[in-house]
CSV table of C-alpha atoms in Angstrom, one decimal:
chain,number,residue,atom,x,y,z
A,1,MET,CA,-1.8,-16.0,35.3
A,2,ARG,CA,-3.2,-16.2,31.7
A,3,ALA,CA,-2.4,-12.5,30.9
A,4,VAL,CA,1.3,-13.2,32.1
A,5,ARG,CA,1.4,-16.3,29.9
A,6,SER,CA,0.0,-14.4,26.8
A,7,ARG,CA,2.5,-11.7,27.2
A,8,LEU,CA,5.3,-14.1,27.6
A,9,ILE,CA,4.3,-16.0,24.3
A,10,LEU,CA,3.9,-12.7,22.6
A,11,LEU,CA,7.4,-11.3,23.7
A,12,THR,CA,9.0,-14.7,22.8
A,13,ALA,CA,7.3,-14.8,19.3
A,14,ALA,CA,8.4,-11.1,18.8
A,15,ALA,CA,12.0,-12.0,19.6
A,16,SER,CA,11.9,-15.1,17.2
A,17,SER,CA,10.5,-13.0,14.3
A,18,ALA,CA,13.4,-10.4,14.9
A,19,ALA,CA,15.8,-13.2,14.9
A,20,LEU,CA,14.3,-14.3,11.5
A,21,HIS,CA,14.7,-11.0,10.2
A,22,ILE,CA,18.4,-10.5,11.4
A,23,ALA,CA,19.3,-13.9,9.7
A,24,GLY,CA,17.9,-12.8,6.4
A,25,VAL,CA,19.7,-9.5,6.6
A,26,LEU,CA,22.9,-11.4,7.5
A,27,THR,CA,22.7,-13.5,4.3
A,28,ALA,CA,21.2,-10.9,2.1
A,29,ASN,CA,18.4,-13.4,1.4
A,30,PRO,CA,15.4,-12.5,3.5
A,31,ILE,CA,14.0,-15.9,5.2
A,32,TRP,CA,10.5,-14.5,5.4
A,33,ARG,CA,9.9,-10.9,4.3
A,34,TYR,CA,7.2,-10.1,6.9
A,35,ALA,CA,9.4,-11.0,9.8
A,36,GLU,CA,10.4,-7.5,10.9
A,37,VAL,CA,6.7,-6.3,10.5
A,38,LEU,CA,5.4,-9.3,12.5
A,39,SER,CA,7.9,-8.8,15.2
A,40,ILE,CA,7.0,-4.9,15.6
A,41,GLY,CA,3.1,-6.0,15.4
A,42,LEU,CA,3.7,-8.7,18.2
A,43,LEU,CA,5.4,-6.0,20.5
A,44,LEU,CA,2.2,-3.7,19.8
A,45,ALA,CA,0.0,-6.5,20.7
A,46,TYR,CA,2.0,-7.1,23.9
A,47,ALA,CA,2.0,-3.3,24.6
A,48,ILE,CA,-1.9,-3.4,24.3
A,49,ILE,CA,-2.5,-6.2,26.5
A,50,SER,CA,-0.3,-5.0,29.2
A,51,ARG,CA,-1.9,-3.8,32.4
A,52,SER,CA,0.5,-0.9,32.8
A,53,GLN,CA,-1.7,2.2,33.0
A,54,ILE,CA,1.5,4.8,32.6
A,55,SER,CA,1.2,6.4,29.3
A,56,ARG,CA,0.2,3.3,27.5
A,57,TRP,CA,-1.1,5.1,24.5
A,58,VAL,CA,2.3,6.9,24.0
A,59,LEU,CA,4.0,3.4,23.8
A,60,TRP,CA,1.0,2.3,21.1
A,61,VAL,CA,1.9,5.5,19.0
A,62,ALA,CA,5.3,4.9,19.0
A,63,LEU,CA,5.2,1.4,18.1
A,64,ALA,CA,2.6,2.3,15.5
A,65,VAL,CA,5.1,4.6,13.7
A,66,LEU,CA,7.8,1.9,13.8
A,67,LEU,CA,5.4,-0.5,12.2
A,68,VAL,CA,4.4,1.8,9.5
A,69,ASP,CA,8.0,2.3,8.6
A,70,ALA,CA,8.9,-1.6,8.6
A,71,VAL,CA,5.9,-2.2,6.3
A,72,ARG,CA,7.3,0.7,4.0
A,73,THR,CA,10.7,-0.9,4.2
A,74,MET,CA,9.8,-4.4,3.7
A,75,PRO,CA,12.1,-6.6,1.4
A,76,ALA,CA,10.4,-7.0,-2.1
A,77,ALA,CA,8.8,-10.4,-2.8
A,78,ARG,CA,10.9,-13.3,-4.4
A,79,GLY,CA,10.6,-13.1,-8.1
A,80,SER,CA,10.1,-9.4,-8.4
A,81,ASP,CA,12.4,-7.2,-10.3
A,82,SER,CA,13.5,-5.4,-7.4
A,83,TYR,CA,14.4,-8.5,-5.2
A,84,GLY,CA,17.7,-8.7,-3.9
A,85,GLU,CA,18.8,-5.3,-5.8
A,86,MET,CA,19.2,-1.6,-4.6
A,87,VAL,CA,20.8,0.6,-7.0
A,88,LEU,CA,21.3,4.3,-5.7
A,89,VAL,CA,22.0,6.7,-8.6
A,90,PRO,CA,23.3,10.2,-7.7
A,91,GLY,CA,21.3,13.0,-9.2
A,92,PRO,CA,22.7,15.5,-11.9
A,93,SER,CA,23.5,18.1,-9.2
A,94,ILE,CA,24.0,18.4,-5.3
A,95,ASP,CA,21.0,19.7,-3.7
A,96,THR,CA,21.2,20.9,-0.1
A,97,PRO,CA,17.7,20.2,1.0
A,98,SER,CA,17.7,16.8,-0.9
A,99,ALA,CA,20.7,15.8,1.4
A,100,PHE,CA,18.9,16.5,4.6
A,101,GLU,CA,15.6,14.9,3.3
A,102,SER,CA,17.4,11.8,2.5
A,103,GLY,CA,18.9,11.6,6.0
A,104,LEU,CA,15.5,12.5,7.4
A,105,SER,CA,13.9,9.5,5.3
A,106,LEU,CA,16.0,6.9,7.1
A,107,CYS,CA,15.8,8.5,10.5
A,108,TRP,CA,12.4,9.8,10.9
A,109,PRO,CA,10.5,6.7,12.4
A,110,LEU,CA,13.1,6.5,15.0
A,111,VAL,CA,13.4,10.2,15.9
A,112,THR,CA,9.4,10.4,16.0
A,113,ALA,CA,9.2,7.4,18.5
A,114,ALA,CA,11.9,8.7,20.6
A,115,CYS,CA,10.3,12.0,20.7
A,116,VAL,CA,7.0,10.7,21.6
A,117,LEU,CA,8.1,8.6,24.4
A,118,LEU,CA,10.4,11.7,25.7
A,119,VAL,CA,7.5,14.0,25.7
A,120,ALA,CA,5.7,11.5,28.0
A,121,TRP,CA,8.5,10.5,30.4
A,122,ARG,CA,10.6,13.8,30.6
A,123,ARG,CA,8.8,15.4,33.8
A,124,GLY,CA,10.5,14.4,37.0
A,125,GLY,CA,12.9,11.8,35.5
A,126,TRP,CA,16.0,14.0,35.2
A,127,HIS,CA,18.6,13.1,37.8
A,128,LEU,CA,22.4,13.9,38.2
A,129,HIS,CA,23.4,10.1,38.0
A,130,THR,CA,21.3,9.6,34.7
A,131,VAL,CA,22.0,13.1,32.9
A,132,ALA,CA,25.7,12.9,33.3
A,133,PRO,CA,25.8,9.5,31.1
A,134,ALA,CA,23.6,10.8,28.5
A,135,VAL,CA,25.8,14.2,28.1
A,136,VAL,CA,28.8,12.2,27.7
A,137,GLY,CA,27.1,9.8,25.1
A,138,ALA,CA,25.8,12.8,23.1
A,139,ALA,CA,29.4,14.4,23.2
A,140,LEU,CA,30.7,11.2,21.7
A,141,ILE,CA,28.1,11.0,18.9
A,142,ILE,CA,28.6,14.8,18.0
A,143,GLY,CA,32.3,14.2,18.1
A,144,TYR,CA,31.9,11.2,15.8
A,145,ALA,CA,30.0,13.3,13.4
A,146,VAL,CA,32.5,16.1,13.4
A,147,PHE,CA,35.2,13.6,12.9
A,148,ARG,CA,33.5,12.1,9.7
A,149,VAL,CA,32.7,15.6,8.3
A,150,VAL,CA,36.2,17.2,9.0
A,151,GLY,CA,37.8,14.1,7.4
A,152,ILE,CA,35.7,14.5,4.1
A,153,TRP,CA,36.3,18.2,4.1
A,154,ARG,CA,39.9,17.4,4.1
A,155,ASP,CA,39.8,15.0,1.4
A,156,VAL,CA,37.8,17.4,-0.7
A,157,ALA,CA,40.1,20.3,-0.3
A,158,ALA,CA,42.9,17.9,-1.3
A,159,ASP,CA,41.1,17.1,-4.4
A,160,PRO,CA,42.2,18.9,-7.7
A,161,PRO,CA,40.3,22.1,-8.5
A,162,ARG,CA,36.8,21.6,-10.0
A,163,ALA,CA,33.8,23.9,-11.0
A,164,THR,CA,33.5,26.9,-8.9
A,165,GLY,CA,31.0,26.5,-6.0
A,166,THR,CA,31.0,22.6,-6.2
A,167,ASP,CA,33.0,22.2,-2.8
A,168,GLU,CA,30.8,24.7,-1.0
A,169,ALA,CA,27.5,22.7,-2.2
A,170,GLU,CA,29.0,19.4,-1.2
A,171,THR,CA,30.2,20.7,2.2
A,172,MET,CA,26.6,22.2,2.8
A,173,ALA,CA,24.9,18.9,1.8
A,174,LEU,CA,27.1,16.9,4.0
A,175,SER,CA,26.4,19.3,6.8
A,176,THR,CA,22.8,18.8,6.6
A,177,ALA,CA,22.6,15.2,5.9
A,178,VAL,CA,24.2,14.3,9.3
A,179,LEU,CA,21.6,16.4,11.3
A,180,PRO,CA,18.7,13.7,11.5
A,181,PRO,CA,21.1,11.1,13.0
A,182,LEU,CA,22.4,13.6,15.5
A,183,VAL,CA,18.9,14.6,16.5
A,184,LEU,CA,18.1,10.9,16.9
A,185,GLY,CA,21.3,10.2,19.1
A,186,ILE,CA,20.6,13.2,21.4
A,187,THR,CA,16.7,12.5,21.6
A,188,ALA,CA,17.3,8.8,22.4
A,189,LEU,CA,19.9,9.6,25.1
A,190,ALA,CA,17.8,12.1,26.7
A,191,LEU,CA,14.9,9.4,26.7
A,192,ALA,CA,17.4,6.9,28.3
A,193,ALA,CA,18.2,9.5,31.1
A,194,ALA,CA,14.4,10.4,31.7
A,195,LEU,CA,13.6,6.6,31.9
A,196,ALA,CA,16.5,5.8,34.4
A,197,GLY,CA,15.4,8.6,36.4
A,198,HIS,CA,11.8,7.1,36.6
A,199,GLY,CA,13.2,3.6,37.5
A,200,ARG,CA,12.7,2.1,34.2
A,201,ARG,CA,16.2,0.7,34.0
A,202,LEU,CA,15.6,-1.9,31.1
A,203,ALA,CA,13.6,0.6,29.1
A,204,SER,CA,16.5,2.9,29.5
A,205,ILE,CA,18.9,0.4,28.2
A,206,GLY,CA,16.7,0.2,25.2
A,207,ALA,CA,16.7,3.8,24.5
A,208,ALA,CA,20.5,3.8,24.9
A,209,LEU,CA,20.8,1.2,22.2
A,210,LEU,CA,18.4,3.3,20.0
A,211,ALA,CA,20.9,6.2,20.5
A,212,LEU,CA,23.8,3.8,19.1
A,213,MET,CA,21.7,3.7,15.9
A,214,ALA,CA,22.8,7.2,15.1
A,215,LEU,CA,26.5,6.0,14.5
A,216,PRO,CA,25.7,3.6,11.6
A,217,LEU,CA,22.9,6.1,10.2
A,218,LEU,CA,25.6,8.8,10.2
A,219,ASP,CA,27.9,6.9,8.0
A,220,THR,CA,24.8,5.8,5.8
A,221,CYS,CA,23.5,9.4,5.4
A,222,ILE,CA,27.0,10.6,4.6
A,223,GLY,CA,27.2,7.9,2.1
A,224,MET,CA,24.2,8.9,0.4
A,225,VAL,CA,25.8,12.4,-0.5
A,226,PRO,CA,27.5,12.3,-4.0
A,227,MET,CA,31.3,12.9,-3.6
A,228,PRO,CA,34.3,12.6,-5.8
A,229,LEU,CA,35.7,9.2,-6.2
A,230,SER,CA,39.0,10.6,-4.7
A,231,VAL,CA,37.4,10.9,-1.4
A,232,SER,CA,38.1,8.1,0.9
A,233,SER,CA,35.5,6.4,3.2
A,234,HIS,CA,38.1,4.9,5.3
A,235,HIS,CA,37.2,7.3,8.2
A,236,ALA,CA,33.8,5.4,8.3
A,237,LEU,CA,33.8,3.3,11.4
A,238,PHE,CA,30.2,2.1,11.1
A,239,ALA,CA,29.4,1.8,7.4
A,240,TRP,CA,28.3,-1.3,5.8
A,241,HIS,CA,32.0,-2.6,5.2
A,242,ALA,CA,33.2,-2.0,8.7
A,243,ILE,CA,32.9,-5.6,9.2
A,244,THR,CA,34.5,-7.3,6.2
A,245,PRO,CA,31.7,-9.1,4.1
A,246,THR,CA,32.2,-12.7,2.9
A,247,LEU,CA,30.3,-14.9,0.2
A,248,SER,CA,28.6,-16.7,3.3
A,249,ILE,CA,27.7,-13.6,5.3
A,250,PRO,CA,27.4,-10.7,2.8
A,251,GLN,CA,26.0,-8.2,5.2
A,252,PRO,CA,27.5,-8.3,8.7
A,253,MET,CA,27.4,-4.7,9.7
A,254,PRO,CA,23.6,-4.3,8.5
A,255,ALA,CA,22.8,-7.5,10.4
A,256,LEU,CA,24.4,-6.0,13.4
A,257,THR,CA,22.6,-2.9,13.0
A,258,ALA,CA,19.2,-4.5,12.9
A,259,ALA,CA,20.0,-6.6,15.8
A,260,VAL,CA,20.7,-3.5,17.9
A,261,GLU,CA,17.5,-1.8,16.5
A,262,LEU,CA,15.2,-4.6,17.2
A,263,THR,CA,16.8,-5.5,20.6
A,264,ALA,CA,16.1,-1.8,21.6
A,265,TYR,CA,12.4,-2.0,20.7
A,266,LEU,CA,12.1,-5.3,22.7
A,267,LEU,CA,13.7,-3.6,25.9
A,268,LEU,CA,11.8,-0.5,25.5
A,269,VAL,CA,8.5,-2.3,25.4
A,270,ALA,CA,9.5,-4.9,28.1
A,271,GLY,CA,10.8,-2.1,30.3
A,272,LEU,CA,7.8,0.3,29.8
A,273,THR,CA,5.2,-2.3,30.7
A,274,ASP,CA,6.9,-3.8,33.7
A,275,ARG,CA,7.1,-2.2,37.4
A,276,PRO,CA,9.7,0.5,37.8
A,277,VAL,CA,12.5,0.3,40.3
A,278,ARG,CA,12.5,2.9,43.1
A,279,THR,CA,15.2,5.6,42.9
A,280,HIS,CA,15.9,8.1,45.5
A,281,ALA,CA,18.4,10.2,43.8
A,282,PRO,CA,17.7,13.9,43.8
A,283,ALA,CA,16.0,15.2,40.8
A,284,VAL,CA,17.5,18.1,38.4
A,285,GLU,CA,15.4,21.1,37.8
A,286,VAL,CA,15.2,21.6,34.0
């Protein structure tokens, strides 16, 4: 009984810390800069004291990776020179590996956590009724990436002629920048299918929410590639301006993205530490 109460307190505290972080993102004024770090740290503590014996260490590793990234991206302290400001200055030339590395720098924690969990849960978790939705979701994510890239290619082609090779460099940089979010979306959907096949429905919903993170990350990675001013961003459906900011709520889309991300963590941890729901669907050989 005491263990159950401790787990409930930790989960409630983690959700409360996540809410503080989301509120700070929404107002572009962090209420407490350690809120996200504390939320993930409490989830790690929740996983450690859990009695679940199935791949317990795997969940610890995944949360540790996310915790390291939360510490790395923690908001600057009030009064510091960088507090409340972020200026992205394009380099003097377009470098294809740099475009890929920029996207990877945003996505690697989520991709790593999803891959670690997928390796542990993939065996015996593939069923027709769970694989089919994952395939549809992957097709939608890939379709959105193609839609964005083709739209920008058309805008670049319509731009007045510039230096020889510039269009090709931009095209290649754009193509490589979207690869990390695509890997995240496909991996998280595969994880959702595997967890659902194991009867971990709550965790499967969390993995599906993690796959949704690929959409705003796609737009963010594309936005980090230097493009001509004539190239329009009206095709971006999940960029920071997708929901019109106001003076009182300057960052609605980043706050929504943070809410989806932290909710995914909460559901994954809660779902991987509870008792699985029995499933009688036939497995698919992979």
